[in-house]
mmCIF file of C-alpha atoms in Angstrom:
data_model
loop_
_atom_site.group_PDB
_atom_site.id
_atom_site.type_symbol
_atom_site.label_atom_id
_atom_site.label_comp_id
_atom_site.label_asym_id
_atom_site.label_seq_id
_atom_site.Cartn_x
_atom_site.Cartn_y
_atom_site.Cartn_z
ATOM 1 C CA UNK A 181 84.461 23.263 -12.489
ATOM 2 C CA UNK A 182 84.144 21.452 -15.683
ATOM 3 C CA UNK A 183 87.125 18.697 -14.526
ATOM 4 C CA UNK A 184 85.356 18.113 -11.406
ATOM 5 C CA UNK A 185 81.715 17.709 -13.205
ATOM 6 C CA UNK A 186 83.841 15.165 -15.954
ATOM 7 C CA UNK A 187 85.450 13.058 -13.562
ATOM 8 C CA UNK A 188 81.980 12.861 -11.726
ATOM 9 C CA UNK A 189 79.824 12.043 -14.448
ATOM 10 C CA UNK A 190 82.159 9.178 -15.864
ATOM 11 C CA UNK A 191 82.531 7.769 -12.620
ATOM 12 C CA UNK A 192 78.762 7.285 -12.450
ATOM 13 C CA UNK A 193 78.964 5.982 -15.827
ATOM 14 C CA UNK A 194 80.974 3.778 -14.846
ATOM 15 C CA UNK A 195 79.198 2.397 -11.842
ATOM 16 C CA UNK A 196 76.255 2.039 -13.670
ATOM 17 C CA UNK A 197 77.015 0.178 -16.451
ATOM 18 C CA UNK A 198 77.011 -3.512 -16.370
ATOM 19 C CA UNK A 199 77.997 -5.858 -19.217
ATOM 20 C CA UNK A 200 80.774 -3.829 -20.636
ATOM 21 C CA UNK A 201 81.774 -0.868 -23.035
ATOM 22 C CA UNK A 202 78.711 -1.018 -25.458
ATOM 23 C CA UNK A 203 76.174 -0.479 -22.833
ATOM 24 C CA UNK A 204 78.018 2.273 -21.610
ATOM 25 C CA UNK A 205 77.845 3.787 -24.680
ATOM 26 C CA UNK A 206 74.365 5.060 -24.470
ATOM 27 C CA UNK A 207 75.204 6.221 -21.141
ATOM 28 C CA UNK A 208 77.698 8.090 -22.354
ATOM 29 C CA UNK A 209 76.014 9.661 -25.345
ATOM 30 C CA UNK A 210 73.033 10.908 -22.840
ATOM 31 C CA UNK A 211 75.334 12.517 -20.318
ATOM 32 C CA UNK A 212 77.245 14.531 -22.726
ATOM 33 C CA UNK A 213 74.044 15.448 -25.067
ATOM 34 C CA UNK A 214 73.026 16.653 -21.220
ATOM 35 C CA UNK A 215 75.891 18.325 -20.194
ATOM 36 C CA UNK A 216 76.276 19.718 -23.715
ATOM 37 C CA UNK A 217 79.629 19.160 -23.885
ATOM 38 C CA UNK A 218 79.407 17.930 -27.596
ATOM 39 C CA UNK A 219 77.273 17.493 -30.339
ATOM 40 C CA UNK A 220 75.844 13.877 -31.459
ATOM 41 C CA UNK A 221 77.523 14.081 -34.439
ATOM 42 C CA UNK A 222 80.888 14.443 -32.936
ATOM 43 C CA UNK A 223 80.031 11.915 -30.814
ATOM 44 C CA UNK A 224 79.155 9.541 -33.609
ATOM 45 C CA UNK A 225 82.748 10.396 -34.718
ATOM 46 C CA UNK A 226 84.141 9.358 -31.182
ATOM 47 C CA UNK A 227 82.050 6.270 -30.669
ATOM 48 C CA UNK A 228 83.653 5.441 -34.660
ATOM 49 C CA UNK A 229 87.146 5.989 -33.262
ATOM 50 C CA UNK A 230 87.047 4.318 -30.037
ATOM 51 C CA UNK A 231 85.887 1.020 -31.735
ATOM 52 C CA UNK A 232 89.077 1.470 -34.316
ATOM 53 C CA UNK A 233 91.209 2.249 -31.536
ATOM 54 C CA UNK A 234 92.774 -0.679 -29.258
ATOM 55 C CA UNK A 235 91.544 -0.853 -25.883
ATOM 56 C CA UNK A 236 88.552 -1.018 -23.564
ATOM 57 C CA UNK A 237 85.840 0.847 -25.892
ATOM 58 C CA UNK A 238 84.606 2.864 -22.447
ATOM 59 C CA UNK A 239 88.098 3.939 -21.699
ATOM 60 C CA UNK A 240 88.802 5.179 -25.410
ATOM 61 C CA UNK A 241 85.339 7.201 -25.184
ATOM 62 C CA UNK A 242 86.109 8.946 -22.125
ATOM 63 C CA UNK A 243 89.608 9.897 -22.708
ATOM 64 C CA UNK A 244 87.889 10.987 -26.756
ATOM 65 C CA UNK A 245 85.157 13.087 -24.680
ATOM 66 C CA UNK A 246 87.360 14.362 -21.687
ATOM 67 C CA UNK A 247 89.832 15.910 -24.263
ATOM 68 C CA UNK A 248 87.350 17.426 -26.709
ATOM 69 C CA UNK A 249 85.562 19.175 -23.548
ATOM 70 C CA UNK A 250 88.748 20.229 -21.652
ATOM 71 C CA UNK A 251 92.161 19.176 -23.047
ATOM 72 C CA UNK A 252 94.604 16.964 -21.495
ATOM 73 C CA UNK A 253 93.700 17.340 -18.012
ATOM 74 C CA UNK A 254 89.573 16.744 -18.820
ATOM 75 C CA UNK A 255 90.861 13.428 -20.811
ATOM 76 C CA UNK A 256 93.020 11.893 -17.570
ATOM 77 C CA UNK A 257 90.012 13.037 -15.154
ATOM 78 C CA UNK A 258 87.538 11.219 -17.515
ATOM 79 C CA UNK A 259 89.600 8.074 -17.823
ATOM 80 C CA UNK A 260 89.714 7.767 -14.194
ATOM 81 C CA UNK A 261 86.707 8.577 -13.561
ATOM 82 C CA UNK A 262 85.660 5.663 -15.908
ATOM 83 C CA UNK A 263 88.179 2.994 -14.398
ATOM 84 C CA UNK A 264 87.673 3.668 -10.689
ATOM 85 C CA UNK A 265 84.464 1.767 -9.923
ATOM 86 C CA UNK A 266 85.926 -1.150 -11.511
ATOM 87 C CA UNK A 267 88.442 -1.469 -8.460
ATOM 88 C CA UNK A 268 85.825 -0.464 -6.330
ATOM 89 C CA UNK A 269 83.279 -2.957 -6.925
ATOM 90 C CA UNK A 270 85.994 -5.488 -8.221
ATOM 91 C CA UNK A 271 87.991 -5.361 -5.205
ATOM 92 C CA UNK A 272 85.111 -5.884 -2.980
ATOM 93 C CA UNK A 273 83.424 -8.641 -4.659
ATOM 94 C CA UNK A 274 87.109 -11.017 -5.225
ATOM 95 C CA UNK A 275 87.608 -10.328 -1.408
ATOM 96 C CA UNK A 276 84.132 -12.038 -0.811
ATOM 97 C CA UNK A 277 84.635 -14.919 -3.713
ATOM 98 C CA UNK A 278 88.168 -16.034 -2.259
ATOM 99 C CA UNK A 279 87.186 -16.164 0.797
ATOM 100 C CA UNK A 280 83.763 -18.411 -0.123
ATOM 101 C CA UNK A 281 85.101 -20.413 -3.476
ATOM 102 C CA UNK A 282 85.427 -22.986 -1.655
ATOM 103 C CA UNK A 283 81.734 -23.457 0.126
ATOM 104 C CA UNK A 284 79.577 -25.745 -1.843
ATOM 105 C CA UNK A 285 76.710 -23.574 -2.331
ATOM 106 C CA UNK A 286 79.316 -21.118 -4.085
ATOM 107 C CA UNK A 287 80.657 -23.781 -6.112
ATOM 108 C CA UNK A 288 76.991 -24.661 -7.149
ATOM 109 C CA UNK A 289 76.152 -21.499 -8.375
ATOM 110 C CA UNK A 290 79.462 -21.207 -10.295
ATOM 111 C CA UNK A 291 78.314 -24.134 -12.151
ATOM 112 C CA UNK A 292 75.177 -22.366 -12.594
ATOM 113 C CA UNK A 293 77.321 -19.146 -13.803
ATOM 114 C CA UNK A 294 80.217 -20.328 -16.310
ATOM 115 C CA UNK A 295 77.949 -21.976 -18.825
ATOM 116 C CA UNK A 296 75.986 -18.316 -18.663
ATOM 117 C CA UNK A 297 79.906 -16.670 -19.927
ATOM 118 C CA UNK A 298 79.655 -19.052 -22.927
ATOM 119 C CA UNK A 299 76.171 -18.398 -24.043
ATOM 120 C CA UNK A 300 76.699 -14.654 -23.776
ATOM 121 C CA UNK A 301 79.719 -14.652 -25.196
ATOM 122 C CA UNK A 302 78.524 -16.434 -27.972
ATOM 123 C CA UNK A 303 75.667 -14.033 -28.682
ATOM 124 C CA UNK A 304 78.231 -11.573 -28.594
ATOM 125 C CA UNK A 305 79.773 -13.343 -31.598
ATOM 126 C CA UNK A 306 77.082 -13.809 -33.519
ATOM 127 C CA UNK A 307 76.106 -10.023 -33.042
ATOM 128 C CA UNK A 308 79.613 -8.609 -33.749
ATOM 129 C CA UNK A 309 79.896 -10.821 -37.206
ATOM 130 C CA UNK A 310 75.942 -9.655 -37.877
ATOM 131 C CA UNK A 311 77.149 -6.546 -38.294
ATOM 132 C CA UNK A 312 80.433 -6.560 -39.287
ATOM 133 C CA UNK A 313 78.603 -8.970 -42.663
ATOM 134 C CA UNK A 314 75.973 -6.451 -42.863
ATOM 135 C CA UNK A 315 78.062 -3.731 -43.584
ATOM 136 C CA UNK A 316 80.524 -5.714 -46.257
ATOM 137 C CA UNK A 317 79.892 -4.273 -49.994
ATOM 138 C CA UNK A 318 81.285 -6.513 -51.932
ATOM 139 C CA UNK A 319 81.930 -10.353 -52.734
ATOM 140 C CA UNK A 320 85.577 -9.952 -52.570
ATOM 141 C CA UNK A 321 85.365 -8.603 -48.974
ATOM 142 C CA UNK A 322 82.855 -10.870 -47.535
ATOM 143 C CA UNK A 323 85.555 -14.067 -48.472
ATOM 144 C CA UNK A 324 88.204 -12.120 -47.065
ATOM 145 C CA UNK A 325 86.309 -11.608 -43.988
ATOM 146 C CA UNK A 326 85.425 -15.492 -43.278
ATOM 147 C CA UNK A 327 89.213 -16.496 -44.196
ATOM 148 C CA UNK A 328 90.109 -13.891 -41.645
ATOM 149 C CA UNK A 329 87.559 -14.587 -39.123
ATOM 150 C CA UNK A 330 88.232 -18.795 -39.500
ATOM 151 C CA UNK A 331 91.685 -18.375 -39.201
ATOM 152 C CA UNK A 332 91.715 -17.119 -36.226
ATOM 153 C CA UNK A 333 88.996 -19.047 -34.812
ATOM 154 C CA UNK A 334 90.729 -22.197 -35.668
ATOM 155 C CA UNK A 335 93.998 -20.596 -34.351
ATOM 156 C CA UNK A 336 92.874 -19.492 -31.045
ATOM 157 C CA UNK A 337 89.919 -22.179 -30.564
ATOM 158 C CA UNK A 338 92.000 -25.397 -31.428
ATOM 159 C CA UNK A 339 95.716 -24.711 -31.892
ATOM 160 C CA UNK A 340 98.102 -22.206 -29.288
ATOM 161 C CA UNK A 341 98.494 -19.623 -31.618
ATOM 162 C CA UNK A 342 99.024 -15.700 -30.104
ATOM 163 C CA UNK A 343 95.904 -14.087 -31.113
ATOM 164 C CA UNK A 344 98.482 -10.891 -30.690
ATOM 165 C CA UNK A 345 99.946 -11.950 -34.005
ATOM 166 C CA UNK A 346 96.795 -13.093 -35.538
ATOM 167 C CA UNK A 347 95.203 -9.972 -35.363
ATOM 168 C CA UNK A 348 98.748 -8.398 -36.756
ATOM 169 C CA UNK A 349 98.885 -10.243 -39.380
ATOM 170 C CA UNK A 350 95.078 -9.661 -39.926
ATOM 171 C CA UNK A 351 95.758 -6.080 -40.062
ATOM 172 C CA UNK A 352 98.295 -6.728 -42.609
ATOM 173 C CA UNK A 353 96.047 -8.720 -44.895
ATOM 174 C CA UNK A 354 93.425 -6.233 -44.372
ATOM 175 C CA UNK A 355 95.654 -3.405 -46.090
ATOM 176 C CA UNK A 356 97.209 -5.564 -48.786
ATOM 177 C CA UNK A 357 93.629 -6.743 -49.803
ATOM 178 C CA UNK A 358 90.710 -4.989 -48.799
ATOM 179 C CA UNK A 359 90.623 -2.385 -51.820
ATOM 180 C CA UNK B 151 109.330 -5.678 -1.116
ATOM 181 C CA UNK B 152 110.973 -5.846 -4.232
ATOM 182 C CA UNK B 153 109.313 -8.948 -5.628
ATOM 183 C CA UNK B 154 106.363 -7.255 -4.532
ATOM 184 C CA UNK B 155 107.731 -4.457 -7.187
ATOM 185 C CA UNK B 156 108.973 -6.380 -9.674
ATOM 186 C CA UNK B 157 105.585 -8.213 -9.736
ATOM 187 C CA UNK B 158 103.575 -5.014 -10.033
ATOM 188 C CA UNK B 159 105.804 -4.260 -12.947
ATOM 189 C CA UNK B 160 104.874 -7.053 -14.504
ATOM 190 C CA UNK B 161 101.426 -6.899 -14.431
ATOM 191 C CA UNK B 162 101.526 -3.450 -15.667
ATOM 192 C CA UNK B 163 103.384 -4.673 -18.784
ATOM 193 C CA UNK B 164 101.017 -7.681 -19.367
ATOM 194 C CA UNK B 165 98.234 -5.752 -19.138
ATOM 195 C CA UNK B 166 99.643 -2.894 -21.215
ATOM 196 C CA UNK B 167 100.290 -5.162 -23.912
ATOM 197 C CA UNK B 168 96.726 -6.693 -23.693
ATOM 198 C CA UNK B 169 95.098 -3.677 -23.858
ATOM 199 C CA UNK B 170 97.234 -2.568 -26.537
ATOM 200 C CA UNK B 171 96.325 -5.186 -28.801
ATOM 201 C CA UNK B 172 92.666 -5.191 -27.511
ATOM 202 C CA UNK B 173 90.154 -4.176 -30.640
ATOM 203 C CA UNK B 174 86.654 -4.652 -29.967
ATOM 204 C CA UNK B 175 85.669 -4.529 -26.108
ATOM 205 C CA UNK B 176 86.118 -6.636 -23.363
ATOM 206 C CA UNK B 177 84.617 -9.995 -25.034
ATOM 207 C CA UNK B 178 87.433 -9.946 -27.587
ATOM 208 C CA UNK B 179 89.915 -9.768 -25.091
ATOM 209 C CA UNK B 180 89.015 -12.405 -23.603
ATOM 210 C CA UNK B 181 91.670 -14.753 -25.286
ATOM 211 C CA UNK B 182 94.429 -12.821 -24.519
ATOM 212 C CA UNK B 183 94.031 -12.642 -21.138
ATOM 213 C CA UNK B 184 93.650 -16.368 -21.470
ATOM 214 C CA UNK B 185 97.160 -17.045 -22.985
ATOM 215 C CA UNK B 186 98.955 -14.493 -20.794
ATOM 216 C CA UNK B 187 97.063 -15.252 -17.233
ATOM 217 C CA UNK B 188 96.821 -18.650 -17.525
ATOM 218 C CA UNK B 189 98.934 -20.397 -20.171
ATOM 219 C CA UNK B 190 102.006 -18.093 -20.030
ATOM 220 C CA UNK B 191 102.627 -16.809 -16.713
ATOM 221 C CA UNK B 192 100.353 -19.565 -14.622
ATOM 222 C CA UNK B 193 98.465 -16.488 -12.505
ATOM 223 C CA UNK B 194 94.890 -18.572 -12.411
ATOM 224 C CA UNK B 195 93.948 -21.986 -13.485
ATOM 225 C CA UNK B 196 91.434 -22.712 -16.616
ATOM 226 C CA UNK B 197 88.614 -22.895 -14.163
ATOM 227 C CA UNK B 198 89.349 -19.947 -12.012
ATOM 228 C CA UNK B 199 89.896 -17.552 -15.227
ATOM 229 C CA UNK B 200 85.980 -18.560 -16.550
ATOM 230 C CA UNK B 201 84.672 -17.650 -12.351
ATOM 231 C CA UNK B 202 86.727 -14.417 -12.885
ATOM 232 C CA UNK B 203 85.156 -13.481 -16.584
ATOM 233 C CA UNK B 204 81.282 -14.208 -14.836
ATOM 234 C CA UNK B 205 82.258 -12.030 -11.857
ATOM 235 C CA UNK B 206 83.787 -9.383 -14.564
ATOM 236 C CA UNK B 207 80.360 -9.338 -16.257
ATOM 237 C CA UNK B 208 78.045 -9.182 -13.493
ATOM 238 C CA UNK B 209 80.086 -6.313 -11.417
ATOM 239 C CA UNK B 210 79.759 -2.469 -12.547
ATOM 240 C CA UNK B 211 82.937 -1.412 -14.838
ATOM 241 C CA UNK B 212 84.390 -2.130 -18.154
ATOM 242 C CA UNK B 213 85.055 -5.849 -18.496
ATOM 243 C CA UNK B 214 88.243 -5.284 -19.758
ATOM 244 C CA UNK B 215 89.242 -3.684 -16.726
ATOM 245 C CA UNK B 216 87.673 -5.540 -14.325
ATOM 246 C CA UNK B 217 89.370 -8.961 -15.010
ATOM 247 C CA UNK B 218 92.567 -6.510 -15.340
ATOM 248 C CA UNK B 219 91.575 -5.492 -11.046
ATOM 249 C CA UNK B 220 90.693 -9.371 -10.421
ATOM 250 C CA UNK B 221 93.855 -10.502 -11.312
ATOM 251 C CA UNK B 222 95.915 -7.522 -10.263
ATOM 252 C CA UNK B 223 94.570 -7.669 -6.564
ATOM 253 C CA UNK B 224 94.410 -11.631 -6.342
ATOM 254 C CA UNK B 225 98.309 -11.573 -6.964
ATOM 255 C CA UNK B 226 99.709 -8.558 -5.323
ATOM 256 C CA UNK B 227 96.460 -6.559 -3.598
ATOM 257 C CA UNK B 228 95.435 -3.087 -4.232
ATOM 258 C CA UNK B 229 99.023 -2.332 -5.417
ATOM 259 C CA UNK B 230 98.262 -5.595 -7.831
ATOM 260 C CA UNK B 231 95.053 -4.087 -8.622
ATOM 261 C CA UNK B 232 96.631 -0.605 -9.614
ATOM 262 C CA UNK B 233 98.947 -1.728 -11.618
ATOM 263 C CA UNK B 234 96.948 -3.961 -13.517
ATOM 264 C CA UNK B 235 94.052 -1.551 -13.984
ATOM 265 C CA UNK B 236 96.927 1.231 -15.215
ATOM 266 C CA UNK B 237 98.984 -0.746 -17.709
ATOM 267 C CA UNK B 238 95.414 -1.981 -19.166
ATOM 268 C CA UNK B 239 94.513 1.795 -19.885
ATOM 269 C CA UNK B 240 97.534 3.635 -20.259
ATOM 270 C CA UNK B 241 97.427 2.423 -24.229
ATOM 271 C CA UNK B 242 94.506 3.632 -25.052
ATOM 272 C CA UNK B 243 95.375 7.266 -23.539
ATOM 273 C CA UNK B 244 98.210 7.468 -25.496
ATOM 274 C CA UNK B 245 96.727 6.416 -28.407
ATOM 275 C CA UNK B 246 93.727 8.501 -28.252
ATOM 276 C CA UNK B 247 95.343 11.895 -27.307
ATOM 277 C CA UNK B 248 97.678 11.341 -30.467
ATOM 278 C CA UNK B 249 94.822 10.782 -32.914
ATOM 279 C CA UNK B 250 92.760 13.386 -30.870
ATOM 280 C CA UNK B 251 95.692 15.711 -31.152
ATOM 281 C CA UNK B 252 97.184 15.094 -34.430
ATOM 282 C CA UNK B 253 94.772 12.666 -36.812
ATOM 283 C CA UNK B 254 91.444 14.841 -37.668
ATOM 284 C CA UNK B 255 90.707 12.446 -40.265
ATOM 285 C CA UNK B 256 91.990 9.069 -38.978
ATOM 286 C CA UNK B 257 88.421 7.490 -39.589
ATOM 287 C CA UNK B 258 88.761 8.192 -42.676
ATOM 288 C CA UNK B 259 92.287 7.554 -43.682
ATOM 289 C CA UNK B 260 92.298 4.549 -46.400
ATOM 290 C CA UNK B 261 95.175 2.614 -45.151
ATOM 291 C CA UNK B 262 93.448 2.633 -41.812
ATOM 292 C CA UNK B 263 89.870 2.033 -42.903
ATOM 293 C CA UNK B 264 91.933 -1.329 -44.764
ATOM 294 C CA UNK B 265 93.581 -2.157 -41.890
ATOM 295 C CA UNK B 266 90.830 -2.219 -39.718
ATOM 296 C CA UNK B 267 88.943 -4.317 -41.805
ATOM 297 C CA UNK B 268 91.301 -7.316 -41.582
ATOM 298 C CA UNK B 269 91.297 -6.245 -37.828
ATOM 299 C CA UNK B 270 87.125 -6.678 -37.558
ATOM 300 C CA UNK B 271 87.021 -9.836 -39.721
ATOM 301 C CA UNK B 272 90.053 -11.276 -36.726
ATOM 302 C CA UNK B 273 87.844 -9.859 -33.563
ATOM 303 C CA UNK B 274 84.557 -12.322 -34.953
ATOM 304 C CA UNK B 275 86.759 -15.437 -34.765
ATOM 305 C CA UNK B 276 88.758 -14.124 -31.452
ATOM 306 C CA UNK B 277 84.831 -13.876 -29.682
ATOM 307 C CA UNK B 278 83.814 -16.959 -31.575
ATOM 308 C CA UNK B 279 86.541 -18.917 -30.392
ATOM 309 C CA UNK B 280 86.435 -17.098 -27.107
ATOM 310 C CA UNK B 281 82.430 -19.006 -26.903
ATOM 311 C CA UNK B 282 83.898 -22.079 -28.019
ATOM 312 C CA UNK B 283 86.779 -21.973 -24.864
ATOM 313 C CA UNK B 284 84.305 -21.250 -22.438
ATOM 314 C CA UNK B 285 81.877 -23.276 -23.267
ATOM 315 C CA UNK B 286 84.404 -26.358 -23.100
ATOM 316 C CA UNK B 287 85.520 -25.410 -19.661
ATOM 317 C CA UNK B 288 81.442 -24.859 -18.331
ATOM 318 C CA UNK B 289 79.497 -27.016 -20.143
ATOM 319 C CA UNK B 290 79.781 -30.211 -18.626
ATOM 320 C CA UNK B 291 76.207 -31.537 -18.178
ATOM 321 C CA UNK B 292 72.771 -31.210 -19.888
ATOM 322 C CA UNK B 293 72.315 -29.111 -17.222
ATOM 323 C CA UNK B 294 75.069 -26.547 -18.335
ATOM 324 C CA UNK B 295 73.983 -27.145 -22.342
ATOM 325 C CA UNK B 296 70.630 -26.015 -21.474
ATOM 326 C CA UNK B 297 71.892 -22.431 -19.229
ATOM 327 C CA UNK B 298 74.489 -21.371 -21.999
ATOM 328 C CA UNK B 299 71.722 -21.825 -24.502
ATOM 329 C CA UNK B 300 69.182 -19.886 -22.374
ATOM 330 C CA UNK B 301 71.751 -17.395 -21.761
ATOM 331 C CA UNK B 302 72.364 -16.889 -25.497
ATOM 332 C CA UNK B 303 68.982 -16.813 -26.260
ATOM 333 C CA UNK B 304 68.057 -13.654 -23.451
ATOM 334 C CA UNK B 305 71.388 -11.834 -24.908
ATOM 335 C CA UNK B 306 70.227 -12.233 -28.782
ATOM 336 C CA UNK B 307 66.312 -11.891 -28.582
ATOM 337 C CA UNK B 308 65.974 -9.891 -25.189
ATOM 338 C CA UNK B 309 67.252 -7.070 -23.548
ATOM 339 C CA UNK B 310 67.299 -8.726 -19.978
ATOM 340 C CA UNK B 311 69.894 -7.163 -18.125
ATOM 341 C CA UNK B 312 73.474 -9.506 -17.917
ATOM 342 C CA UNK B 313 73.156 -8.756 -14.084
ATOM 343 C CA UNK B 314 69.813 -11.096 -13.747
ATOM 344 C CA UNK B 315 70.794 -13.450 -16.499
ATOM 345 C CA UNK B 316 73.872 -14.428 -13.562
ATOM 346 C CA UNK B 317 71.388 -14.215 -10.742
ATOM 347 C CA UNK B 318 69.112 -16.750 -12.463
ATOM 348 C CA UNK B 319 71.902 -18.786 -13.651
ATOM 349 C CA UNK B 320 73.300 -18.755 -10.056
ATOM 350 C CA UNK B 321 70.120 -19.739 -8.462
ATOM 351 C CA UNK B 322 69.182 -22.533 -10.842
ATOM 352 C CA UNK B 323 73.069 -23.663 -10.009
ATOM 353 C CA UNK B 324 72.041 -24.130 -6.717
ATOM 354 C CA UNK B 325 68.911 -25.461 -6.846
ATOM 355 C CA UNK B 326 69.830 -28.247 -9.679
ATOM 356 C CA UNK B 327 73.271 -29.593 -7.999
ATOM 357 C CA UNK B 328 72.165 -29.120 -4.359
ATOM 358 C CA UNK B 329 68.988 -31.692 -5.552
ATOM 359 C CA UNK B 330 71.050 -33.916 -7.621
ATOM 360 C CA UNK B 331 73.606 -34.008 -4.375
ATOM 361 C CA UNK B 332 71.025 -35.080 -2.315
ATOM 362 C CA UNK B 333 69.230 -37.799 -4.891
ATOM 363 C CA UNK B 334 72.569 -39.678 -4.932
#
């Protein structure tokens, strides 16, 4: 019952994990160096791929891990397994906030809350560049990165511009000049 | 019945083409779902869109998909919901069963590995300016200056779970405004 025991698994992976796809995944990495259903190195390979690949990084590892363990039908059962405590616990917890936006205690602690989204997204900045500058070799490629990078701040921060095309036309520069 | 339909369809599209041109996680998608909730198709206001990235964060799930199920059910319900949460996965699927399938050595394919560096230098300044949007919609006080700095102090030096960075945030909401309310 391997699709049974991969749908279950990522479904408690993905009820457990708070704070998005990089917690998860460790999560991931421990259930399937469990299970063994792969080895770390081909996980390592998988992780690699998921962050290359567009989409939510959990639902790019699960379909990566379903398929390698049991083919087409191991990768949908994984995916949903993944996705479904999102509506779960999503649908519950909108019911309750549209019914209590309103209420000033909510409001309160939403004041409390927002300015907690811009903090942690900003540490998610910082981190994300950390590394991305860490692993640059060269001088060339570190000036390419902060044109790249302040472009599309500036773009998406202070003018409308679709970050759809900036990160097209990012993907262009990146193969014309990152040699 | 059939607007009902036609709007499911349409949230599986938007969604499909955020998560399409999602690299990163669910912090770098942040903007688009900005532009195409809010600016483009009016589905939340500014205010409402930074409530529904907090609850996003502080609920179990990817936060990619979870602000795709917020939106989804607060237009059109659980068929909302489902649509939403499909169109923002179905991408990747594809995507990874073809590489899975047909690219053994995508990773480390040189036009890709180019590509993808333009791509990584873009996601920085998409979360950077992702910060900077927030933080002009929910900082409005000292107050506010002083939780998004706590808050990106815990995330950068500790490894305090998001869940009770909200939970104190929420609190000291309460607390501060509730006391201010009453001083006036």
């Amino acid at each position: 019952m391997i699709l049974l025991k991969l749908f279950v698994t990522f479904f408690k992976i993905g009820l457990f994990t708070i704070g998005g796809g990089y917690a998860m995944l460790a999560l991931i990495r421990q259930e399937i160096v469990r299970h063994g259903w792969l080895t770390v190195q081909e996980f390592v390979d998988i992780v690699g791929i998921a962050e290359m690949t567009p989409g939510p990084i959990a639902v790019n590892a699960a379909t990566f891990v379903g398929y390698r363990t049991a083919g087409l039908g191991g990768a949908l059962l994984a995916t949903a397994g993944v996705a479904l405590p999102s509506l779960i616990s999503v649908i519950a917890v909108s019911y309750v906030w549209e019914k209590y936006k309103t209420s000033k205690t909510v409001q309160n602690m939403f004041a409390g809350i927002r300015p907690i989204v811009a903090g942690l997204v900003g540490a998610a900045a910082v981190m994300v560049g950390t590394a991305t500058f860490e692993a640059l070799a060269s001088v060339s490629h570190i000036l390419l990165t902060i044109v790249l990078a302040g472009v599309t701040f500036y773009g998406v921060a202070f003018r409308k511009w679709d970050p759809i095309k900036l990160i097209l036309a990012s993907a262009l520069a990146g193969l014309l000049l990152f040699r | 019945m059939i607007d009902k339909l036609r709007g499911c369809w349409e949230l599986f599209t938007v969604f499909f083409r955020i998560g399409l041109f999602t690299f990163g996680g669910g912090f770098a998608m942040m903007p688009l779902i900005e532009r195409e909730v809010v600016e483009v198709r009016g589905w939340a206001k500014q205010d409402e869109i930074l409530d529904i990235f907090a609850l996003a964060q502080s609920v179990p799930g990817a936060i990619g998909i979870n602000t795709a199920v917020f939106i989804g059910r607060r237009l059109y319900g659980l068929a909302g919901a489902s649509a939403a949460i499909v169109g923002v996965i179905t991408p990747s699927v594809i995507i990874i069963l073809i590489i899975a399938h047909l690219f053994a050595q995508f990773q480390s394919n040189l036009y890709v590995t180019r590509a993808f560096s333009g791509v990584k230098a873009s996601v920085i300044g998409l979360i950077a300016a992702a910060a900077l949007r927030a933080a002009r919609g929910a900082v409005r006080d000292r107050f506010g200056l002083v939780i998004a700095a706590a808050a990106f102090a815990l995330s950068v030096f500790s490894s305090l779970s998001v869940v009770w960075v909200m939970v104190l945030g929420g609190l000291s909401g309460i607390l501060y405004y509730r006391q201010r309310g009453a001083g006036k």
